[in-house]
CSV table of N, CA and C in Angstrom, one decimal:
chain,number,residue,atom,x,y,z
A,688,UNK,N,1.7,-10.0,-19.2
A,688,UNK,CA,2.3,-8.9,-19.9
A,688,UNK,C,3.2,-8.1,-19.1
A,689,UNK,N,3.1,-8.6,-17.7
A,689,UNK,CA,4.0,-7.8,-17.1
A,689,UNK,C,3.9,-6.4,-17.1
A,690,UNK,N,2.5,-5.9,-16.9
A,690,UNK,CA,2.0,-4.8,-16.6
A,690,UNK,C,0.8,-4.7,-15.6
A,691,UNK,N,0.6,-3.2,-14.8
A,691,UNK,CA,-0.4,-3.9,-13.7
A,691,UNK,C,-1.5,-2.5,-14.4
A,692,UNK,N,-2.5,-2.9,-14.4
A,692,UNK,CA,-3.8,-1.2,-15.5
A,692,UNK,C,-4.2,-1.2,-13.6
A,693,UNK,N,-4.3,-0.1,-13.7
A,693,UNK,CA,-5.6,0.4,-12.3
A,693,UNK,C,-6.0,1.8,-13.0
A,694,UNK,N,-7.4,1.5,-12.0
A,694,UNK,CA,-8.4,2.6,-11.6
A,694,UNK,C,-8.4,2.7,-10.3
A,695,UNK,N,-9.1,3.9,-10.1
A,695,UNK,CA,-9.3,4.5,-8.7
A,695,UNK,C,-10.9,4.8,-8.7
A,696,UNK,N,-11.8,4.0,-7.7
A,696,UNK,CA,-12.9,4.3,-7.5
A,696,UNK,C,-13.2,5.2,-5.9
A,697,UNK,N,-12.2,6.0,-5.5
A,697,UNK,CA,-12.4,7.1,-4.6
A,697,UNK,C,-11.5,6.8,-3.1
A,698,UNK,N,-10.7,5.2,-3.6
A,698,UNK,CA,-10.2,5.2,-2.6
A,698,UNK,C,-8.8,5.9,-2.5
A,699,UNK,N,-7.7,5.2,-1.0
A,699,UNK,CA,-7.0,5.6,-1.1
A,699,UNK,C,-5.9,4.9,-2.6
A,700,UNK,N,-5.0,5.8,-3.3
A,700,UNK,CA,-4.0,5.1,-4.1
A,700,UNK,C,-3.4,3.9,-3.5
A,701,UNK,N,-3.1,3.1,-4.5
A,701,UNK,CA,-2.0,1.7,-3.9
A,701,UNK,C,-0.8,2.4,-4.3
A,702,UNK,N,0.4,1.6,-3.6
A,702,UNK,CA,1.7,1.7,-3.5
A,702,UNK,C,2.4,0.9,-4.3
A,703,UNK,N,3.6,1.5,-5.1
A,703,UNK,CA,4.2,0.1,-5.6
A,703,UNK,C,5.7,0.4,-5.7
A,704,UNK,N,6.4,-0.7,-5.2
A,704,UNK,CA,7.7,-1.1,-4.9
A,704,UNK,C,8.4,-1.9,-6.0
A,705,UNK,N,9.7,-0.9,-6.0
A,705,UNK,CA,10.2,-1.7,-7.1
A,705,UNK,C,11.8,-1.4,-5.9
A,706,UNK,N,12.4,-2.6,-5.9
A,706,UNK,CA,13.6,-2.5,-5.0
A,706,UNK,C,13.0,-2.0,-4.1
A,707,UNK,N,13.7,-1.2,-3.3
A,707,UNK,CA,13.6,-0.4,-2.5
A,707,UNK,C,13.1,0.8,-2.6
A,708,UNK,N,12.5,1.4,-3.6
A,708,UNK,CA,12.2,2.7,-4.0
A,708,UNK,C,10.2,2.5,-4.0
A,709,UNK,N,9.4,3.5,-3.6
A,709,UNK,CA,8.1,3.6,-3.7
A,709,UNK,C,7.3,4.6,-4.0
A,710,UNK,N,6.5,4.2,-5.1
A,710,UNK,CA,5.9,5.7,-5.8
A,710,UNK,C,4.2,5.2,-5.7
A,711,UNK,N,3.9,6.2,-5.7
A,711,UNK,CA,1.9,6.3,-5.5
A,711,UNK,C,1.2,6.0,-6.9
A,712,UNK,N,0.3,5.2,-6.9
A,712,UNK,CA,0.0,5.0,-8.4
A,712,UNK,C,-1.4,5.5,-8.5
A,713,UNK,N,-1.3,7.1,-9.2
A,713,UNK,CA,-2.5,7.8,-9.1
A,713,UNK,C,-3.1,7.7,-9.9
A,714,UNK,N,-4.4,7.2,-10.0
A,714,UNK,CA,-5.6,7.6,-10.9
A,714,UNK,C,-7.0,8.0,-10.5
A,715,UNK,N,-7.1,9.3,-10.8
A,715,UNK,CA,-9.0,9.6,-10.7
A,715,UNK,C,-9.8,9.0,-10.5
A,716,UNK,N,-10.8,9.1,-9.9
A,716,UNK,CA,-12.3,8.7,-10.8
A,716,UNK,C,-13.1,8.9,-9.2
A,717,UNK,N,-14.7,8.9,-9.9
A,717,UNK,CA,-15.5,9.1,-8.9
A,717,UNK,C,-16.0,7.8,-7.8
A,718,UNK,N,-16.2,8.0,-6.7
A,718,UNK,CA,-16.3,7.6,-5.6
A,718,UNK,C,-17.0,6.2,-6.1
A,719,UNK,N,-16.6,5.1,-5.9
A,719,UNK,CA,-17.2,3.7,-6.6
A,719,UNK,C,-19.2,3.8,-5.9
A,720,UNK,N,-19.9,3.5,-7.1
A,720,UNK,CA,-21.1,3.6,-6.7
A,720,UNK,C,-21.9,4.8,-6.5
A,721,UNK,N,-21.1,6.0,-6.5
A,721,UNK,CA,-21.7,7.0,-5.6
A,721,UNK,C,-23.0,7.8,-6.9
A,722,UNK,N,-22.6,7.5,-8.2
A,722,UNK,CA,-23.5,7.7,-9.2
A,722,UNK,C,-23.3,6.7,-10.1
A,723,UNK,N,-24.5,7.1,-10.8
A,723,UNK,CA,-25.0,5.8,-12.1
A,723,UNK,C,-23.7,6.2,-13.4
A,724,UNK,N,-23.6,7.3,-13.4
A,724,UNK,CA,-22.5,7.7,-14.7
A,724,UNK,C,-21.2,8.6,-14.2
A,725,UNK,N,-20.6,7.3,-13.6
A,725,UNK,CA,-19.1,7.9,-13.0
A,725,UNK,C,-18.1,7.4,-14.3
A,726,UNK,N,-16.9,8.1,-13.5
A,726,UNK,CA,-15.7,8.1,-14.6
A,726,UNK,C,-14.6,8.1,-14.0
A,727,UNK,N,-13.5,6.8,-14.6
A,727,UNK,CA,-12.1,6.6,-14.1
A,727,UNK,C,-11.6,6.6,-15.2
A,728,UNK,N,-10.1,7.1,-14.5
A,728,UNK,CA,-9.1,7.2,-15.3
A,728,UNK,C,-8.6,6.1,-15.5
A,729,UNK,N,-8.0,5.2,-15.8
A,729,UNK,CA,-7.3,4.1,-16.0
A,729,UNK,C,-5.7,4.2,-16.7
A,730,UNK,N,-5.0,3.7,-15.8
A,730,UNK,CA,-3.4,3.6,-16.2
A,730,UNK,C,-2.9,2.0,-16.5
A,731,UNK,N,-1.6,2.3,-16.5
A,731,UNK,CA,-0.9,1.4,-17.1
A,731,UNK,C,0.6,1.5,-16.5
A,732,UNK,N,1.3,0.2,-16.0
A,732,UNK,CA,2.9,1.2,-15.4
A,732,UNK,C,3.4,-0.5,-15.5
A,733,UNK,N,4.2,-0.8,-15.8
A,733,UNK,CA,5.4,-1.6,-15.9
A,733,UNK,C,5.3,-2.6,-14.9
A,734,UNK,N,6.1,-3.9,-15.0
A,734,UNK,CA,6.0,-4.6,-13.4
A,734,UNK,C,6.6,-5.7,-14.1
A,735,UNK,N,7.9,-5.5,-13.4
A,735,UNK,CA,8.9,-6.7,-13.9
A,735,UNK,C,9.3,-7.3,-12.3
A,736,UNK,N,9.3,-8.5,-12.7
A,736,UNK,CA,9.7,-9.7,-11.6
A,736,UNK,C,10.6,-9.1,-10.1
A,737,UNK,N,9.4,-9.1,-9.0
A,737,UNK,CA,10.1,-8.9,-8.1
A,737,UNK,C,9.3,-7.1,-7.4
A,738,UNK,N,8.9,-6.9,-8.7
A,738,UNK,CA,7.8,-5.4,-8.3
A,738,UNK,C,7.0,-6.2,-7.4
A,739,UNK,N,6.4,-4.9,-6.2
A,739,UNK,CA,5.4,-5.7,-5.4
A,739,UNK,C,4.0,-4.6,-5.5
A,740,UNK,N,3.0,-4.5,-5.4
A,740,UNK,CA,1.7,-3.3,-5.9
A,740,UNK,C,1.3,-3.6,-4.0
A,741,UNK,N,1.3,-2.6,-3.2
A,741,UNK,CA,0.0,-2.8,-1.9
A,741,UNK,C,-1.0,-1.6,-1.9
A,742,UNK,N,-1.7,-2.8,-1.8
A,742,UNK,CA,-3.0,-2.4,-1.8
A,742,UNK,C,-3.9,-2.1,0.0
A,743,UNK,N,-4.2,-1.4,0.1
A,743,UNK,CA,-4.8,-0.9,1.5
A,743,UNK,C,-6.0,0.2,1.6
A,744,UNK,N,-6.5,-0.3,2.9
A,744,UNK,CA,-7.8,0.4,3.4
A,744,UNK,C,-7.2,1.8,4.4
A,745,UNK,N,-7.7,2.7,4.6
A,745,UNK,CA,-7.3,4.0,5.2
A,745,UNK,C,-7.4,3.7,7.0
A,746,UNK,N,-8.0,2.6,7.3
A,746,UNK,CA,-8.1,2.1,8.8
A,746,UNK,C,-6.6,2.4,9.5
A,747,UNK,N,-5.6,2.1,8.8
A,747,UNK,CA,-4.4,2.1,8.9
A,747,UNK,C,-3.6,3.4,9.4
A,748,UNK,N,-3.6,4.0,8.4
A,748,UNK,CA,-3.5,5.7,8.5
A,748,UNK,C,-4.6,6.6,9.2
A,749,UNK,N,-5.8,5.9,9.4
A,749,UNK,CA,-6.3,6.9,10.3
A,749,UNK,C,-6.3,6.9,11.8
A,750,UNK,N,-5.9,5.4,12.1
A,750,UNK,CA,-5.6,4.9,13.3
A,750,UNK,C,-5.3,5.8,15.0
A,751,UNK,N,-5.4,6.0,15.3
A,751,UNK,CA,-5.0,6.6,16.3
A,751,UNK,C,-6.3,7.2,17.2
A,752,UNK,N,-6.3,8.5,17.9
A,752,UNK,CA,-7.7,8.7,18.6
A,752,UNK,C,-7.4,10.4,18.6
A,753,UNK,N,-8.4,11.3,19.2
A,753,UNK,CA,-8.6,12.4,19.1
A,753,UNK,C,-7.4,13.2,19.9
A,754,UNK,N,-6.9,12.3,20.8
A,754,UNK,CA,-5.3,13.1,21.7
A,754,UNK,C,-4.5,12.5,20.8
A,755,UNK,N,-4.3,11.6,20.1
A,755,UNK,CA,-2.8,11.5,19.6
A,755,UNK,C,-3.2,11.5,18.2
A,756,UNK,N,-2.2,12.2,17.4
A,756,UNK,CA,-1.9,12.5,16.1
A,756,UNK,C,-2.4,10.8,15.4
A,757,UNK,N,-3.3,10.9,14.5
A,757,UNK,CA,-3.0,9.6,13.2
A,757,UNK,C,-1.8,9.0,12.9
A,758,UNK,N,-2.2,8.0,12.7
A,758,UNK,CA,-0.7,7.1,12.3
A,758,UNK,C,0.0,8.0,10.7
A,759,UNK,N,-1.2,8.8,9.8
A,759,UNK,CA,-1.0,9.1,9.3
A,759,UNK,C,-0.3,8.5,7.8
A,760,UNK,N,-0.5,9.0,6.5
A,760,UNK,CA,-0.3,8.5,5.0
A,760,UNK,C,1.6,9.5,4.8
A,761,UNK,N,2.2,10.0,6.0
A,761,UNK,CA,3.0,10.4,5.6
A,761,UNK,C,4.0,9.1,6.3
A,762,UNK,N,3.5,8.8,7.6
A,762,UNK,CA,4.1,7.7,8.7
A,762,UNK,C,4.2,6.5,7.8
A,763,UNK,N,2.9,6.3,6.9
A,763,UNK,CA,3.3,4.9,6.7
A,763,UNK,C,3.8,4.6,5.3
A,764,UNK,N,3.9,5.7,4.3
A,764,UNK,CA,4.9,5.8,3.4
A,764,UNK,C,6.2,5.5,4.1
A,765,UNK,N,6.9,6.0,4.8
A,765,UNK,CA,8.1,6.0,5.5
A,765,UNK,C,8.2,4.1,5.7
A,766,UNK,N,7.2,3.6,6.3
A,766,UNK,CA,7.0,1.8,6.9
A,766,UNK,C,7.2,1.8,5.5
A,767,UNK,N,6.5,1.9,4.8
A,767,UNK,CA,6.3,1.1,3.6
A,767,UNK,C,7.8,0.9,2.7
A,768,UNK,N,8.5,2.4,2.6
A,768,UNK,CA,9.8,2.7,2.3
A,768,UNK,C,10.9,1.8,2.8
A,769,UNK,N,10.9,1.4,4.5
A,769,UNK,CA,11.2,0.7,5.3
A,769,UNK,C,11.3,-0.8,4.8
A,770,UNK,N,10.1,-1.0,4.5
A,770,UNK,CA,9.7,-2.8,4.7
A,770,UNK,C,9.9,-3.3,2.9
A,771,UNK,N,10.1,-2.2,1.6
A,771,UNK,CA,9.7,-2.5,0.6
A,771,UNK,C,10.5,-3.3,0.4
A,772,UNK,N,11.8,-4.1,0.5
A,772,UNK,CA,12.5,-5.2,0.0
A,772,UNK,C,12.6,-6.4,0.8
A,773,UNK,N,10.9,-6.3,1.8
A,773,UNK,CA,10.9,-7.7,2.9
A,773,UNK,C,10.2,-8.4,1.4
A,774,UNK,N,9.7,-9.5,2.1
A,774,UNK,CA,9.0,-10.3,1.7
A,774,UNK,C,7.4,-10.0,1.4
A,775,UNK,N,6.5,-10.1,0.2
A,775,UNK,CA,5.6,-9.7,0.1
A,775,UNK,C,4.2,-10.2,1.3
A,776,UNK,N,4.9,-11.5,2.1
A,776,UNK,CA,4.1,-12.4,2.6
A,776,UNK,C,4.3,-11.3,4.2
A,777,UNK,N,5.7,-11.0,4.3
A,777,UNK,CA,5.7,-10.2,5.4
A,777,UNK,C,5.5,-8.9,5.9
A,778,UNK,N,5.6,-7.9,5.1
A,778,UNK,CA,5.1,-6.6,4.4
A,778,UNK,C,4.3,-6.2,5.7
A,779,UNK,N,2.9,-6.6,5.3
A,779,UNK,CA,1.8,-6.3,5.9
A,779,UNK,C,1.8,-6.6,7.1
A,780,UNK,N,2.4,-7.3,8.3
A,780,UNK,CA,2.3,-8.1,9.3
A,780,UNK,C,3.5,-6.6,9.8
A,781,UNK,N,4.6,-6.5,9.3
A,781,UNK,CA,5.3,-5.3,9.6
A,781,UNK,C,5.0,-4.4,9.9
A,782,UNK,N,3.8,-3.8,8.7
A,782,UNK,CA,3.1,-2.5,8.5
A,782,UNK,C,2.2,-2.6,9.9
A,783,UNK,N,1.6,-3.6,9.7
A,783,UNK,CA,0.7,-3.3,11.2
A,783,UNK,C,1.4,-3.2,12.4
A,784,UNK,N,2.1,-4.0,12.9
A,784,UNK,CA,3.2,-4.0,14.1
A,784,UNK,C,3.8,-2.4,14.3
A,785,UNK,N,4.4,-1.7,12.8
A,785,UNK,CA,4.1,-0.6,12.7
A,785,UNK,C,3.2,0.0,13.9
A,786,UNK,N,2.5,0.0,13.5
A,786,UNK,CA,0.9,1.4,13.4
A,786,UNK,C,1.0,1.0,14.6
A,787,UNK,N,0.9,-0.4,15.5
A,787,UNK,CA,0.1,-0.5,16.7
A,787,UNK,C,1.1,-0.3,17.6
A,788,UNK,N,2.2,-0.7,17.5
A,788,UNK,CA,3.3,0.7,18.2
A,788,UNK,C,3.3,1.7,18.6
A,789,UNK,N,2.8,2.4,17.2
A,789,UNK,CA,2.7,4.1,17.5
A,789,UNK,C,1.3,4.5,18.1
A,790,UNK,N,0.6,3.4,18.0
A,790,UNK,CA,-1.0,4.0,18.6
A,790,UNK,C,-1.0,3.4,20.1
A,791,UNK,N,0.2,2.4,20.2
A,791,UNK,CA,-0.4,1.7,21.8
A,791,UNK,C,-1.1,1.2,22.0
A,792,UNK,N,-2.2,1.2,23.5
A,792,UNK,CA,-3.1,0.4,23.5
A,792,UNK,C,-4.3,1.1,23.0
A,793,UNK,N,-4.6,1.9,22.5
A,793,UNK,CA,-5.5,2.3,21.7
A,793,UNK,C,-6.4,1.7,20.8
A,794,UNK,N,-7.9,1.5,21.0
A,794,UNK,CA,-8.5,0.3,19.9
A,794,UNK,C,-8.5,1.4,18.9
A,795,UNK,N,-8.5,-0.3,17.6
A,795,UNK,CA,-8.2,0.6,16.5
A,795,UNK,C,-10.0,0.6,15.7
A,796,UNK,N,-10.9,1.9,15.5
A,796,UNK,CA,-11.7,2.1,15.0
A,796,UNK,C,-12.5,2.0,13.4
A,797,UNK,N,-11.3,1.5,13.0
A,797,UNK,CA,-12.0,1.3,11.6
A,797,UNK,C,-11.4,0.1,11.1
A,798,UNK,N,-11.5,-1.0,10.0
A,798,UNK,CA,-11.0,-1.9,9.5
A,798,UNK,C,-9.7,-1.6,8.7
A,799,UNK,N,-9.1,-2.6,8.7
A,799,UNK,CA,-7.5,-2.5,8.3
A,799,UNK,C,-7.2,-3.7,7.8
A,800,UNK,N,-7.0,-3.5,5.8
A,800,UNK,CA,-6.7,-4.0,5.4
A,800,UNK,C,-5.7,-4.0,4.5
A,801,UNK,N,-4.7,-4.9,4.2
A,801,UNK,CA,-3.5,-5.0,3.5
A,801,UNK,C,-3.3,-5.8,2.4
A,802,UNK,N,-3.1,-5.4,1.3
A,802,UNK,CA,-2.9,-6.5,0.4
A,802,UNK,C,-1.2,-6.7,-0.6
A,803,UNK,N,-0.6,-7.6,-0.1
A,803,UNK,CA,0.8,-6.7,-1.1
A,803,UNK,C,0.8,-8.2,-2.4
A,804,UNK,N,1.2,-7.7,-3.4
A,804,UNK,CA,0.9,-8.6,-4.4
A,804,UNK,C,2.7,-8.9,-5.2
A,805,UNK,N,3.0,-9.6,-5.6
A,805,UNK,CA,4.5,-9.8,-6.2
A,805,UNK,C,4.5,-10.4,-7.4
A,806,UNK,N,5.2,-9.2,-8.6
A,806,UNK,CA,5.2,-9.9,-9.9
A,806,UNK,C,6.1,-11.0,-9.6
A,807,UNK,N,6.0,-12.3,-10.1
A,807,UNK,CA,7.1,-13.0,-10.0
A,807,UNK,C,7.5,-13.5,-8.8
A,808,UNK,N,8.8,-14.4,-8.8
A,808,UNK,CA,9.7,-14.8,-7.9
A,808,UNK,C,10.7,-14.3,-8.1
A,809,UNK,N,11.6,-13.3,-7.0
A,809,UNK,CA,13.0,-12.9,-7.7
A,809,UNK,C,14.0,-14.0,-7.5
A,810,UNK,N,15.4,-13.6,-8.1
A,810,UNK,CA,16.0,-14.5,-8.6
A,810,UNK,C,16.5,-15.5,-7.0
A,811,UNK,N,16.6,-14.5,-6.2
A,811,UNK,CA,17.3,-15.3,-4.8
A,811,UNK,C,16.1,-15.7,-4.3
A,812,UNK,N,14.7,-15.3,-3.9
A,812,UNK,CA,13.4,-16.7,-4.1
A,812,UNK,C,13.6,-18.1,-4.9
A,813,UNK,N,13.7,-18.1,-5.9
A,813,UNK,CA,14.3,-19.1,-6.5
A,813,UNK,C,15.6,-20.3,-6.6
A,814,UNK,N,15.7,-19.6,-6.0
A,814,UNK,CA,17.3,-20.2,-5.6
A,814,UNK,C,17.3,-20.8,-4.2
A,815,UNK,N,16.1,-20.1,-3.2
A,815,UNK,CA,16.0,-20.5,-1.9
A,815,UNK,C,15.7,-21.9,-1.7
């Protein structure tokens, strides 16, 4: 249908890329599990050939240590903005290279994960 429905069960929002442009795909709802009678909101938003949806863990944005500022959810809007018309396969590999840049040799304390997803093949994929 060329549509993507989400819910939010307390995490952080996914991102979604259309061109070059990237907007937060917000929905409510209570912390997944955290009660027997929780409640999400559930949306609906468009996604024609070539939209990409990422999906990610907060390990990312919280990255950093108690002397140096977080990689932060403003920093990697900006990557994301940056990298939105790579390749969905390369995206993620960017975003991280990102982050460990700005944190150095810093271990990174929480898990970090990325998922970027692509309606479709755009037209110059197809042509490749």
């Amino acid at each position: 249908t060329e549509t993507v429905r989400f819910a939010n069960g307390g995490q952080n929002f996914p991102f979604f890329m259309t061109g070059d442009k990237v907007e937060v795909l917000v929905a409510r709802g209570n912390q997944l599990g955290a009660a027997p009678e929780a409640t999400f909101e559930t949306h609906s938003r468009p996604m024609k050939r070539g939209d990409k949806l990422l999906l990610y863990t907060d390990g990312i944005t919280e990255a950093g240590t108690p002397l140096i500022d977080p990689y932060g959810e403003r920093r990697f809007r900006r990557a994301i903005a940056k990298y939105a018309s790579e390749s969905p396969l390369r995206i993620p590999e960017l975003l991280v290279d990102g982050m460990d840049k700005f944190i150095g040799d810093v271990e990174v304390a929480d898990d970090i994960t990325l998922v970027v997803a692509q309606c479709g093949r755009t037209e110059a994929e197809e042509q490749a």
